[in-house]
Amino acid sequence: MISPLTVLQQRWHENWLVGMQPDRFQAIFYNRLQELNRLKDNYQSKILLCESNPEVFLASFMAACTLGYPIFLGDSNWKEAEWKEAIELIQPNLVWNVGVDLNLELLETISILDLPSISPSLTRIMIPTGGTSGKIRFAVHTWETLMASVRGFQEYFQVDRVNSCCLLPLYHVSGLMQFMRSFTTGGKLWILPKSKLESIEKMTEPNLKIDRWFISLVPTQLQRILNDEKQTNWLQQFDVVLLGGAPAWERLLEKARVHKIRLAPTYGMTETASQVVTLKPDDFLKGNQSCGQVLPHAHLETDSFSSDITLSSLITIQSKSLCLGYYSSETRLDRLSNSETLKSDDIGFLDDRGYLYIIGRCSDKIITGGENVFPAEVEAAIRGTGLVADICAIGIPDDDWGEAVVAVCVPKTDRISEVDLSTAISDKLSRYKQPKYWHFVSSLPRNERGKINRSQVARIARSGVKFLSRC
């Protein structure tokens, strides 16, 4: 198994990150090594990485992986409550979230050849994901599990070198795996901020027509690109446009076909180090409506194909890329081992040709703009304002976000407005978790045991959508 250090040595002087010179990456890397060397125990000291600058993030990530420090990936835009929750759970020895002062003198005093080679199986990488309660949770991966996903991707697409254009956050599994595929296979990585995408005609590199290029999007991003002619023309140049993070709506998929976008819808999750099922672009353009076929490093089980969706089942996943488990304050990171299977909350079936169809999910999870939102967390934040007597957060279909978070609530007084509630939770939840619609009712439907009837609340929200106030 190739180690982080081996990859670094192979690519040390290459200009693999579009728009960044190798000496800058090296300088950041060595500065991070200096900070890590002040820590005494690689296996107990924990690093929380929340850098917003892509160069600093990647150099920091590789420094921690190279020396075998447990590293937790986080969002630099967390709100105060989320920061507090993460710090209490992790209790990090070092937090990286304020950039780095480059010390070029270190380049002359430290050699990459002098670094110790750490076994890939000992490198613990904690990637954030949500739990049913909405609390921050980390899936525990290793360099090995991430590389298993890389190899499965290479084999499935029959490509040795992966060139990736990244528009997704690097702390997400979807963004991190784009880096892993490019960096470890000898490809280039082009990290593209939203501001650059909006002035697409000014972009001159890389030349997408020379090499095979991949790009990963969530449905909301695809929707916005297809609403702009110049961005649509630019997207048509990519050999494969991976689409994941949330179910895409049929109208969006049809629009992509009309524009001849080489879309590759995917199915996967943080726990599986991204996709384990992908539809190849040629199949998509021919009208195939599935998520695709299973990648070589994974195995899926559902009920046998049937036109009766009641015979479909929860999808069970076996994969070499499965995480080792979830981190807790009692977790011994050196004793975790891969779970044999993962039971998802998705309902679906495989047809007789091995194509996966997703019918729905059995949890209350809302997927909006590619982000997972759990109603319990939203409800707790709104209830904590003291402005509502009752609250239910629900997801409704949305042509821009896939699903939109709706707060159906009972205000304590008639004087309370949507603006009051939005303001009260603005510093308690990340922006994507905050309701996009507010709907006031006199009471919420509950059964004889007092449990909210969520399906009835969903009907109330959907039927009144045109009257809802959008934030």
CSV table of C-alpha atoms in Angstrom, one decimal:
chain,number,residue,atom,x,y,z
A,1,MET,CA,0.0,0.0,0.0
A,2,ILE,CA,1.4,3.4,-1.1
A,3,SER,CA,1.9,5.7,1.9
A,4,PRO,CA,1.4,9.5,2.2
A,5,LEU,CA,5.1,10.0,2.3
A,6,THR,CA,5.7,8.0,-0.8
A,7,VAL,CA,3.2,10.0,-2.7
A,8,LEU,CA,4.7,13.3,-1.5
A,9,GLN,CA,8.2,12.2,-2.6
A,10,GLN,CA,6.9,11.3,-6.1
A,11,ARG,CA,5.1,14.6,-6.6
A,12,TRP,CA,7.3,16.9,-4.5
A,13,HIS,CA,8.5,19.1,-7.3
A,14,GLU,CA,5.5,18.8,-9.6
A,15,ASN,CA,3.1,21.6,-10.3
A,16,TRP,CA,0.1,19.4,-9.6
A,17,LEU,CA,-2.2,22.1,-8.1
A,18,VAL,CA,-3.4,24.5,-10.8
A,19,GLY,CA,-2.5,28.0,-10.0
A,20,MET,CA,0.0,27.2,-7.2
A,21,GLN,CA,3.7,26.8,-7.3
A,22,PRO,CA,5.3,23.8,-5.6
A,23,ASP,CA,7.6,25.9,-3.4
A,24,ARG,CA,4.6,27.5,-1.7
A,25,PHE,CA,3.1,24.1,-0.9
A,26,GLN,CA,6.4,23.0,0.4
A,27,ALA,CA,6.8,26.0,2.6
A,28,ILE,CA,3.3,25.5,4.2
A,29,PHE,CA,4.0,21.8,4.6
A,30,TYR,CA,7.3,22.4,6.5
A,31,ASN,CA,5.8,25.0,8.7
A,32,ARG,CA,3.1,22.6,9.7
A,33,LEU,CA,5.7,19.9,10.4
A,34,GLN,CA,7.4,22.4,12.7
A,35,GLU,CA,4.2,22.8,14.7
A,36,LEU,CA,3.6,19.0,14.8
A,37,ASN,CA,7.1,18.3,16.0
A,38,ARG,CA,6.3,20.3,19.2
A,39,LEU,CA,3.8,17.6,20.0
A,40,LYS,CA,5.1,14.4,21.7
A,41,ASP,CA,2.8,11.6,20.8
A,42,ASN,CA,1.6,10.9,17.3
A,43,TYR,CA,-1.1,8.5,18.3
A,44,GLN,CA,-2.7,10.6,21.1
A,45,SER,CA,-2.3,14.2,19.9
A,46,LYS,CA,-5.3,15.2,17.8
A,47,ILE,CA,-5.4,17.8,15.1
A,48,LEU,CA,-8.5,19.8,14.1
A,49,LEU,CA,-8.1,21.2,10.6
A,50,CYS,CA,-10.6,23.9,9.6
A,51,GLU,CA,-8.6,26.0,7.1
A,52,SER,CA,-10.6,27.9,4.5
A,53,ASN,CA,-7.6,28.4,2.2
A,54,PRO,CA,-7.2,25.3,-0.1
A,55,GLU,CA,-3.4,25.5,-0.3
A,56,VAL,CA,-3.1,25.7,3.5
A,57,PHE,CA,-5.7,23.0,4.0
A,58,LEU,CA,-4.0,20.5,1.7
A,59,ALA,CA,-0.5,21.1,2.9
A,60,SER,CA,-1.7,20.8,6.5
A,61,PHE,CA,-3.6,17.6,5.8
A,62,MET,CA,-0.6,16.0,4.2
A,63,ALA,CA,1.7,17.0,7.0
A,64,ALA,CA,-0.6,15.4,9.6
A,65,CYS,CA,-1.0,12.2,7.4
A,66,THR,CA,2.7,11.9,6.7
A,67,LEU,CA,3.6,11.9,10.4
A,68,GLY,CA,0.6,9.8,11.4
A,69,TYR,CA,-1.3,12.3,13.6
A,70,PRO,CA,-5.0,11.7,13.9
A,71,ILE,CA,-6.6,14.6,12.0
A,72,PHE,CA,-10.2,15.8,12.2
A,73,LEU,CA,-11.6,17.8,9.2
A,74,GLY,CA,-13.9,20.7,10.0
A,75,ASP,CA,-15.8,23.6,8.5
A,76,SER,CA,-14.2,27.0,9.0
A,77,ASN,CA,-17.7,28.5,8.8
A,78,TRP,CA,-19.1,26.7,11.9
A,79,LYS,CA,-21.1,28.8,14.2
A,80,GLU,CA,-20.2,29.2,17.9
A,81,ALA,CA,-22.4,26.3,19.1
A,82,GLU,CA,-21.0,24.0,16.4
A,83,TRP,CA,-17.4,25.0,17.3
A,84,LYS,CA,-18.1,24.3,21.0
A,85,GLU,CA,-19.7,20.9,20.2
A,86,ALA,CA,-16.7,19.9,18.0
A,87,ILE,CA,-14.1,21.0,20.6
A,88,GLU,CA,-15.9,19.2,23.4
A,89,LEU,CA,-16.1,16.0,21.4
A,90,ILE,CA,-12.5,16.0,19.9
A,91,GLN,CA,-10.6,17.8,22.7
A,92,PRO,CA,-7.9,18.6,20.1
A,93,ASN,CA,-4.2,19.3,21.0
A,94,LEU,CA,-3.9,21.6,18.0
A,95,VAL,CA,-6.4,23.6,16.0
A,96,TRP,CA,-5.5,24.8,12.5
A,97,ASN,CA,-7.8,27.5,11.3
A,98,VAL,CA,-5.9,30.8,11.0
A,99,GLY,CA,-3.6,30.3,8.1
A,100,VAL,CA,0.2,30.0,8.3
A,101,ASP,CA,3.1,32.4,8.4
A,102,LEU,CA,5.5,31.1,5.7
A,103,ASN,CA,9.0,30.5,6.8
A,104,LEU,CA,11.1,29.7,3.7
A,105,GLU,CA,14.2,29.1,5.8
A,106,LEU,CA,12.7,25.8,6.8
A,107,LEU,CA,13.1,24.6,3.3
A,108,GLU,CA,16.8,24.5,3.8
A,109,THR,CA,16.8,22.9,7.2
A,110,ILE,CA,14.3,20.0,6.8
A,111,SER,CA,14.4,17.4,4.1
A,112,ILE,CA,11.4,15.3,3.0
A,113,LEU,CA,13.8,12.4,2.7
A,114,ASP,CA,14.4,12.5,6.5
A,115,LEU,CA,10.8,12.0,7.4
A,116,PRO,CA,9.7,8.6,8.9
A,117,SER,CA,7.5,6.4,6.8
A,118,ILE,CA,4.2,5.7,8.7
A,119,SER,CA,2.0,2.7,7.8
A,120,PRO,CA,-1.1,3.8,5.9
A,121,SER,CA,-3.2,1.7,8.2
A,122,LEU,CA,-2.2,3.8,11.2
A,123,THR,CA,-3.2,7.1,9.6
A,124,ARG,CA,-6.5,8.1,11.1
A,125,ILE,CA,-8.6,10.7,9.1
A,126,MET,CA,-11.9,11.8,10.7
A,127,ILE,CA,-14.4,13.2,8.2
A,128,PRO,CA,-17.5,15.0,9.5
A,129,THR,CA,-20.9,13.6,8.9
A,130,GLY,CA,-24.3,14.0,10.6
A,131,GLY,CA,-26.1,11.8,13.1
A,132,THR,CA,-29.8,11.3,13.5
A,133,SER,CA,-29.8,13.8,16.4
A,134,GLY,CA,-28.1,16.4,14.3
A,135,LYS,CA,-24.9,16.4,16.4
A,136,ILE,CA,-21.5,16.5,14.7
A,137,ARG,CA,-20.2,13.0,14.1
A,138,PHE,CA,-16.9,11.9,12.5
A,139,ALA,CA,-16.5,8.8,10.3
A,140,VAL,CA,-13.0,7.3,11.0
A,141,HIS,CA,-11.1,6.5,7.8
A,142,THR,CA,-7.5,5.6,7.1
A,143,TRP,CA,-5.3,6.3,4.2
A,144,GLU,CA,-6.0,2.7,3.2
A,145,THR,CA,-9.8,3.1,3.0
A,146,LEU,CA,-9.5,6.3,1.0
A,147,MET,CA,-7.1,4.7,-1.4
A,148,ALA,CA,-9.4,1.7,-1.8
A,149,SER,CA,-12.0,4.3,-3.1
A,150,VAL,CA,-9.4,5.8,-5.4
A,151,ARG,CA,-8.5,2.4,-6.9
A,152,GLY,CA,-12.1,1.5,-7.4
A,153,PHE,CA,-12.7,4.8,-9.2
A,154,GLN,CA,-9.7,4.2,-11.5
A,155,GLU,CA,-10.8,0.7,-12.4
A,156,TYR,CA,-14.4,1.7,-13.1
A,157,PHE,CA,-13.5,4.6,-15.4
A,158,GLN,CA,-10.5,2.8,-16.8
A,159,VAL,CA,-8.2,5.8,-16.2
A,160,ASP,CA,-4.7,5.8,-14.7
A,161,ARG,CA,-4.4,9.5,-14.0
A,162,VAL,CA,-7.4,11.5,-12.6
A,163,ASN,CA,-7.6,15.3,-13.4
A,164,SER,CA,-10.2,16.9,-11.2
A,165,CYS,CA,-11.9,20.3,-11.0
A,166,CYS,CA,-13.1,20.9,-7.5
A,167,LEU,CA,-15.9,23.2,-6.5
A,168,LEU,CA,-16.8,21.4,-3.3
A,169,PRO,CA,-15.5,21.9,0.2
A,170,LEU,CA,-12.3,20.0,1.0
A,171,TYR,CA,-13.4,19.0,4.5
A,172,HIS,CA,-16.3,17.1,2.8
A,173,VAL,CA,-15.7,13.6,1.6
A,174,SER,CA,-16.7,14.8,-1.9
A,175,GLY,CA,-14.0,17.5,-2.0
A,176,LEU,CA,-11.4,15.5,-0.1
A,177,MET,CA,-11.7,12.5,-2.5
A,178,GLN,CA,-11.2,14.7,-5.5
A,179,PHE,CA,-7.8,15.7,-4.0
A,180,MET,CA,-7.0,12.1,-3.2
A,181,ARG,CA,-7.7,10.9,-6.7
A,182,SER,CA,-5.7,13.6,-8.4
A,183,PHE,CA,-2.8,13.7,-6.0
A,184,THR,CA,-2.2,10.0,-5.7
A,185,THR,CA,-2.6,9.1,-9.4
A,186,GLY,CA,-0.4,11.7,-10.9
A,187,GLY,CA,-3.2,14.0,-12.0
A,188,LYS,CA,-3.8,17.7,-11.6
A,189,LEU,CA,-6.3,19.4,-9.2
A,190,TRP,CA,-8.0,22.6,-10.1
A,191,ILE,CA,-9.8,24.2,-7.2
A,192,LEU,CA,-12.2,26.7,-8.5
A,193,PRO,CA,-13.9,29.3,-6.3
A,194,LYS,CA,-17.4,30.4,-7.0
A,195,SER,CA,-16.3,33.9,-7.9
A,196,LYS,CA,-14.2,32.4,-10.8
A,197,LEU,CA,-17.1,30.4,-12.1
A,198,GLU,CA,-19.2,33.5,-12.4
A,199,SER,CA,-16.5,35.0,-14.8
A,200,ILE,CA,-15.9,31.9,-16.8
A,201,GLU,CA,-14.9,33.7,-20.0
A,202,LYS,CA,-11.8,35.0,-18.2
A,203,MET,CA,-10.4,31.5,-17.3
A,204,THR,CA,-7.5,30.3,-19.4
A,205,GLU,CA,-6.3,27.2,-17.6
A,206,PRO,CA,-6.3,24.3,-17.6
A,207,ASN,CA,-7.0,23.3,-21.2
A,208,LEU,CA,-9.9,20.9,-20.6
A,209,LYS,CA,-9.7,19.6,-24.2
A,210,ILE,CA,-6.1,18.2,-23.9
A,211,ASP,CA,-6.6,15.7,-21.1
A,212,ARG,CA,-9.5,13.9,-19.7
A,213,TRP,CA,-11.0,16.0,-16.9
A,214,PHE,CA,-13.5,15.1,-14.1
A,215,ILE,CA,-15.6,17.5,-12.1
A,216,SER,CA,-17.9,16.8,-9.1
A,217,LEU,CA,-21.1,18.8,-8.5
A,218,VAL,CA,-24.2,18.6,-6.3
A,219,PRO,CA,-27.6,19.1,-7.9
A,220,THR,CA,-27.9,22.8,-6.8
A,221,GLN,CA,-24.6,23.7,-8.4
A,222,LEU,CA,-25.6,21.9,-11.6
A,223,GLN,CA,-28.9,23.8,-11.7
A,224,ARG,CA,-27.2,27.1,-11.4
A,225,ILE,CA,-24.6,26.3,-14.1
A,226,LEU,CA,-27.3,25.2,-16.5
A,227,ASN,CA,-29.1,28.5,-16.0
A,228,ASP,CA,-26.1,30.3,-17.5
A,229,GLU,CA,-25.2,29.8,-21.2
A,230,LYS,CA,-21.4,30.5,-20.8
A,231,GLN,CA,-21.1,28.2,-17.8
A,232,THR,CA,-23.1,25.5,-19.6
A,233,ASN,CA,-20.7,25.7,-22.6
A,234,TRP,CA,-17.8,25.4,-20.2
A,235,LEU,CA,-19.3,22.4,-18.4
A,236,GLN,CA,-19.8,20.6,-21.8
A,237,GLN,CA,-16.0,20.3,-22.1
A,238,PHE,CA,-15.7,17.9,-19.1
A,239,ASP,CA,-15.4,14.2,-20.0
A,240,VAL,CA,-17.2,13.2,-16.8
A,241,VAL,CA,-19.5,15.4,-14.6
A,242,LEU,CA,-20.0,13.5,-11.4
A,243,LEU,CA,-23.2,14.3,-9.6
A,244,GLY,CA,-23.9,13.4,-6.0
A,245,GLY,CA,-24.6,14.6,-2.5
A,246,ALA,CA,-28.3,14.6,-3.0
A,247,PRO,CA,-31.0,13.1,-5.2
A,248,ALA,CA,-31.4,15.0,-8.5
A,249,TRP,CA,-34.8,15.9,-9.7
A,250,GLU,CA,-36.0,14.6,-13.1
A,251,ARG,CA,-36.4,18.0,-14.7
A,252,LEU,CA,-32.7,18.8,-13.9
A,253,LEU,CA,-31.5,15.6,-15.4
A,254,GLU,CA,-33.5,16.1,-18.6
A,255,LYS,CA,-32.1,19.6,-18.9
A,256,ALA,CA,-28.5,18.2,-18.6
A,257,ARG,CA,-29.3,15.6,-21.4
A,258,VAL,CA,-30.6,18.4,-23.7
A,259,HIS,CA,-27.3,20.2,-23.2
A,260,LYS,CA,-25.3,17.0,-23.8
A,261,ILE,CA,-23.7,17.2,-20.4
A,262,ARG,CA,-21.7,14.0,-19.7
A,263,LEU,CA,-23.3,13.5,-16.4
A,264,ALA,CA,-22.4,10.6,-14.1
A,265,PRO,CA,-25.0,10.4,-11.2
A,266,THR,CA,-23.5,8.7,-8.1
A,267,TYR,CA,-24.5,7.0,-4.9
A,268,GLY,CA,-22.3,7.0,-1.8
A,269,MET,CA,-21.7,8.6,1.5
A,270,THR,CA,-19.0,9.8,3.9
A,271,GLU,CA,-18.8,6.3,5.5
A,272,THR,CA,-17.9,4.8,2.1
A,273,ALA,CA,-15.3,7.4,1.2
A,274,SER,CA,-17.7,8.8,-1.5
A,275,GLN,CA,-19.3,6.9,-4.4
A,276,VAL,CA,-19.8,3.1,-4.5
A,277,VAL,CA,-22.3,3.3,-7.4
A,278,THR,CA,-22.0,5.5,-10.5
A,279,LEU,CA,-23.8,5.8,-13.8
A,280,LYS,CA,-21.4,6.2,-16.7
A,281,PRO,CA,-22.0,9.3,-19.0
A,282,ASP,CA,-22.8,7.3,-22.1
A,283,ASP,CA,-25.6,5.4,-20.2
A,284,PHE,CA,-26.9,8.7,-18.8
A,285,LEU,CA,-27.1,10.3,-22.2
A,286,LYS,CA,-29.0,7.3,-23.5
A,287,GLY,CA,-31.7,7.9,-20.9
A,288,ASN,CA,-30.8,5.5,-18.2
A,289,GLN,CA,-32.6,6.7,-15.0
A,290,SER,CA,-30.6,4.7,-12.4
A,291,CYS,CA,-27.7,5.6,-10.1
A,292,GLY,CA,-25.5,3.3,-12.1
A,293,GLN,CA,-23.6,0.1,-11.4
A,294,VAL,CA,-21.5,-0.8,-8.4
A,295,LEU,CA,-17.8,0.1,-8.4
A,296,PRO,CA,-15.2,-2.8,-8.2
A,297,HIS,CA,-14.2,-2.1,-4.6
A,298,ALA,CA,-17.8,-2.4,-3.3
A,299,HIS,CA,-20.7,-4.8,-3.1
A,300,LEU,CA,-24.4,-3.9,-2.5
A,301,GLU,CA,-27.3,-6.0,-1.4
A,302,THR,CA,-31.1,-5.3,-1.8
A,303,ASP,CA,-34.1,-7.4,-2.6
A,304,SER,CA,-34.3,-8.9,-6.0
A,305,PHE,CA,-35.7,-6.7,-8.8
A,306,SER,CA,-39.4,-6.2,-8.7
A,307,SER,CA,-41.8,-3.6,-10.2
A,308,ASP,CA,-43.5,-3.6,-6.7
A,309,ILE,CA,-41.5,-1.0,-4.7
A,310,THR,CA,-42.9,-2.6,-1.5
A,311,LEU,CA,-40.4,-5.4,-2.1
A,312,SER,CA,-37.5,-3.1,-2.2
A,313,SER,CA,-35.3,-2.9,0.9
A,314,LEU,CA,-32.7,-0.9,2.8
A,315,ILE,CA,-29.5,-0.9,0.9
A,316,THR,CA,-26.6,-2.8,2.6
A,317,ILE,CA,-23.1,-1.9,1.6
A,318,GLN,CA,-19.9,-3.9,1.8
A,319,SER,CA,-16.8,-2.1,0.6
A,320,LYS,CA,-13.0,-1.9,1.1
A,321,SER,CA,-13.5,1.8,1.5
A,322,LEU,CA,-15.8,1.5,4.5
A,323,CYS,CA,-14.9,3.6,7.5
A,324,LEU,CA,-13.7,1.9,10.7
A,325,GLY,CA,-16.5,3.3,12.7
A,326,TYR,CA,-17.5,6.6,14.3
A,327,TYR,CA,-15.4,8.7,16.7
A,328,SER,CA,-16.4,9.2,20.3
A,329,SER,CA,-14.6,10.6,23.3
A,330,GLU,CA,-14.0,7.0,24.4
A,331,THR,CA,-12.7,5.8,21.0
A,332,ARG,CA,-9.4,4.1,20.8
A,333,LEU,CA,-8.3,5.0,17.4
A,334,ASP,CA,-5.5,2.4,17.4
A,335,ARG,CA,-8.0,-0.5,18.0
A,336,LEU,CA,-10.8,0.3,15.5
A,337,SER,CA,-11.2,-2.1,12.5
A,338,ASN,CA,-13.4,-2.0,9.5
A,339,SER,CA,-17.1,-2.9,9.9
A,340,GLU,CA,-18.1,-5.8,7.6
A,341,THR,CA,-21.3,-4.0,6.3
A,342,LEU,CA,-23.1,-0.7,6.5
A,343,LYS,CA,-26.8,-0.5,6.5
A,344,SER,CA,-27.9,2.7,4.9
A,345,ASP,CA,-31.2,4.5,5.4
A,346,ASP,CA,-31.9,4.5,1.7
A,347,ILE,CA,-34.5,2.2,0.1
A,348,GLY,CA,-33.9,0.8,-3.4
A,349,PHE,CA,-33.3,-2.2,-5.6
A,350,LEU,CA,-30.8,-3.5,-8.2
A,351,ASP,CA,-32.3,-4.6,-11.5
A,352,ASP,CA,-31.3,-7.7,-13.4
A,353,ARG,CA,-28.4,-5.8,-15.1
A,354,GLY,CA,-27.0,-4.5,-11.8
A,355,TYR,CA,-28.2,-0.9,-12.0
A,356,LEU,CA,-29.2,0.6,-8.7
A,357,TYR,CA,-32.5,2.5,-8.3
A,358,ILE,CA,-33.1,4.6,-5.2
A,359,ILE,CA,-36.8,4.9,-4.2
A,360,GLY,CA,-36.6,6.9,-1.0
A,361,ARG,CA,-35.2,6.8,2.5
A,362,CYS,CA,-36.6,5.8,5.8
A,363,SER,CA,-35.2,8.6,8.0
A,364,ASP,CA,-36.2,12.2,8.6
A,365,LYS,CA,-32.9,13.4,7.1
A,366,ILE,CA,-33.2,16.4,4.8
A,367,ILE,CA,-30.6,16.8,2.0
A,368,THR,CA,-30.4,20.4,0.9
A,369,GLY,CA,-27.8,21.6,-1.6
A,370,GLY,CA,-25.8,18.4,-1.0
A,371,GLU,CA,-25.7,18.9,2.8
A,372,ASN,CA,-27.3,16.6,5.3
A,373,VAL,CA,-29.6,18.4,7.8
A,374,PHE,CA,-31.3,16.6,10.7
A,375,PRO,CA,-34.6,18.0,11.9
A,376,ALA,CA,-33.8,17.4,15.6
A,377,GLU,CA,-30.9,19.9,15.5
A,378,VAL,CA,-33.0,22.6,13.7
A,379,GLU,CA,-35.9,22.1,16.0
A,380,ALA,CA,-33.7,22.3,19.1
A,381,ALA,CA,-32.2,25.6,17.9
A,382,ILE,CA,-35.6,27.1,17.2
A,383,ARG,CA,-37.1,25.9,20.5
A,384,GLY,CA,-34.1,27.3,22.3
A,385,THR,CA,-35.1,30.9,21.2
A,386,GLY,CA,-38.2,30.7,23.5
A,387,LEU,CA,-40.3,32.2,20.8
A,388,VAL,CA,-42.3,29.2,19.8
A,389,ALA,CA,-44.7,26.9,21.6
A,390,ASP,CA,-44.2,24.0,19.2
A,391,ILE,CA,-42.0,23.3,16.2
A,392,CYS,CA,-41.4,20.7,13.4
A,393,ALA,CA,-38.7,21.0,10.8
A,394,ILE,CA,-39.4,19.2,7.5
A,395,GLY,CA,-38.0,19.0,4.0
A,396,ILE,CA,-40.0,19.8,0.9
A,397,PRO,CA,-39.0,19.4,-2.8
A,398,ASP,CA,-37.2,22.4,-4.2
A,399,ASP,CA,-36.0,23.0,-7.8
A,400,ASP,CA,-32.9,24.9,-6.6
A,401,TRP,CA,-31.8,23.0,-3.5
A,402,GLY,CA,-33.3,19.6,-4.0
A,403,GLU,CA,-35.0,19.9,-0.7
A,404,ALA,CA,-35.6,23.0,1.3
A,405,VAL,CA,-35.8,23.1,5.1
A,406,VAL,CA,-39.2,24.4,6.3
A,407,ALA,CA,-40.0,25.3,9.9
A,408,VAL,CA,-43.6,24.6,10.7
A,409,CYS,CA,-44.1,26.2,14.1
A,410,VAL,CA,-46.6,27.6,16.6
A,411,PRO,CA,-45.5,31.1,17.7
A,412,LYS,CA,-46.0,32.0,21.3
A,413,THR,CA,-47.6,35.3,20.4
A,414,ASP,CA,-49.0,37.0,17.3
A,415,ARG,CA,-46.2,39.6,17.4
A,416,ILE,CA,-43.5,37.1,16.5
A,417,SER,CA,-42.4,37.2,12.9
A,418,GLU,CA,-40.3,35.1,10.5
A,419,VAL,CA,-37.6,37.7,10.7
A,420,ASP,CA,-37.5,37.5,14.5
A,421,LEU,CA,-37.0,33.7,14.4
A,422,SER,CA,-34.4,33.9,11.6
A,423,THR,CA,-32.4,36.5,13.5
A,424,ALA,CA,-32.6,34.5,16.7
A,425,ILE,CA,-31.0,31.4,15.2
A,426,SER,CA,-28.6,33.1,12.8
A,427,ASP,CA,-25.6,32.4,15.2
A,428,LYS,CA,-26.8,29.0,16.3
A,429,LEU,CA,-26.9,27.0,13.0
A,430,SER,CA,-24.8,27.0,9.9
A,431,ARG,CA,-26.5,28.8,7.0
A,432,TYR,CA,-27.5,25.6,5.1
A,433,LYS,CA,-29.3,24.3,8.3
A,434,GLN,CA,-31.4,27.4,8.7
A,435,PRO,CA,-35.0,27.2,7.4
A,436,LYS,CA,-35.5,28.6,3.9
A,437,TYR,CA,-39.3,28.8,4.6
A,438,TRP,CA,-41.3,29.6,7.8
A,439,HIS,CA,-44.9,28.4,8.2
A,440,PHE,CA,-47.0,29.4,11.2
A,441,VAL,CA,-49.9,27.3,12.4
A,442,SER,CA,-52.1,27.2,15.4
A,443,SER,CA,-51.2,23.6,16.3
A,444,LEU,CA,-49.1,20.7,15.0
A,445,PRO,CA,-50.8,17.3,14.2
A,446,ARG,CA,-49.9,14.8,16.9
A,447,ASN,CA,-51.1,11.2,17.7
A,448,GLU,CA,-52.7,10.1,20.9
A,449,ARG,CA,-49.2,9.5,22.4
A,450,GLY,CA,-48.2,13.1,21.5
A,451,LYS,CA,-45.8,12.2,18.7
A,452,ILE,CA,-45.8,14.6,15.7
A,453,ASN,CA,-47.3,13.2,12.5
A,454,ARG,CA,-44.4,14.2,10.2
A,455,SER,CA,-46.1,13.0,7.0
A,456,GLN,CA,-49.1,15.3,7.8
A,457,VAL,CA,-46.8,18.2,8.6
A,458,ALA,CA,-45.1,17.6,5.2
A,459,ARG,CA,-48.4,17.8,3.4
A,460,ILE,CA,-49.2,21.0,5.2
A,461,ALA,CA,-45.9,22.5,4.2
A,462,ARG,CA,-46.2,21.3,0.6
A,463,SER,CA,-49.7,22.5,0.1
A,464,GLY,CA,-48.9,25.9,1.5
A,465,VAL,CA,-45.6,26.4,-0.2
A,466,LYS,CA,-46.7,29.4,-2.4
A,467,PHE,CA,-47.8,31.2,0.8
A,468,LEU,CA,-44.6,30.5,2.7
A,469,SER,CA,-42.1,33.2,3.5
A,470,ARG,CA,-38.7,32.4,2.0
A,471,CYS,CA,-35.4,33.5,3.7
